[in-house]
Amino acid sequence: MSLQRAPQSRVFLELVPWVDRDRENNLLSGGETLPGLRRPLSSAQAQTATREVHVSGTAEVSARPDRAHVAVRVSSTKEAAAEAKKSVCRRLDYITQSLQQQGVQSENVTVTKDFKRVENAYHMEAEVCITFTEFGQMQNICNFLVEKLDSSVVISQPQFYHTPGSVENLRRQACLVAVENAWRKAQEVCNFIGQTLGKPLLIKEEETKEWEGQVDDHQSSRLSSSLTVQQKIKSATIHAASKVFITFEVKGREKKKKTV
């Protein structure tokens, strides 16, 4: 009686996702766990398991100040009160008219007056506070007033600053650019390994930072009165940095169907 020949067996190697139970279901008889012990998913679980790519992205953005403040002070001391007022008001009118002719809006100009008696004389002082949104216009007006008015008119150094809305926009921009950089990184990784990038599963901003000026500006800031306008703008520039962590789903590329 001849025996039937058993069919040849084939061995397949199947790679399936592994799950780290993190000390779950891997208890030894003594109650201790095996560190790093993992077990494979079943075939049904492997088919539904989500493949992921984890990437981080960073970004640093900056914004120059969008406002500048300049104060123009006019003063006069006379024995007669009327003379002190006349001297100040005459130059004050000239300043306000010049600002209007140069296109400065009235809502950006504030005028305050102070009148007092000093010993046997009368002293009057007026201050014109101007807010500029265009720094070139600011420089032209300040140069013009210095040229046209005498030494009794004092023009302060410009003070640059940011509106609250611009700072908040800078924070959002840093985060969005960091997310975009992370997405591009994940996209390139998937293209490199022949996969398709899916939807984001987790987006987390891990770190944010803000600072004003440059690191080497601290020493020069002590002598702010000696800085040029451009140096003042640079010193008042705000920088924001953001670091994000994103988990994306990874999908296999669909094979194109052959057309008959």
C-alpha angles and dihedrals in degrees: 000000000000120000119232113247112247114238116257113264123226127208120214126192112215122191112207131173115275124222123212104217088191096224093327119128090358100094119146121222089261092056095253124125130232107238113230094007111149135176129206125251120250119257092260092050092046091057092055098038114117116235113216142189120207118205138165128214133195134192139178123198133173138200130200118227112276099202137050129192124208128178123204114197125198122185140171136181118201137162090236119058093218092054092052091050093046093051094051097040092050093057092038091057090049091053095049093046091050090052091052092049090051091055100255110152117236092235088063093056126077123183124196128180132201124189124183143150120253113193105298096347141067122243125198126183130182129188127201113199113198128190116203130195094180113059095195090058090049093055093047093051094046091050090048094051092047090053097046103039130063128245093274087076112079121196116198125223111267116262113211123206145155129249113237092246094056092053092050091049089052091055092051092046092053091052094046093049090050090052090049091051091050091049092051090049092051091046092054092047092053092046090050094055094040098253136122123245113236134194123311113262098185134015118185129173103216103178140014130184136182132185139162124235123344128310092250093051096081094086095045091048089070088068096044092147090065095051122107121238092259091049090051091051091049091048091051094047112118122219125199128190130190135187121196135184118210134184116205130190115242120216130189117245115260115241115238113244115239114240116225 
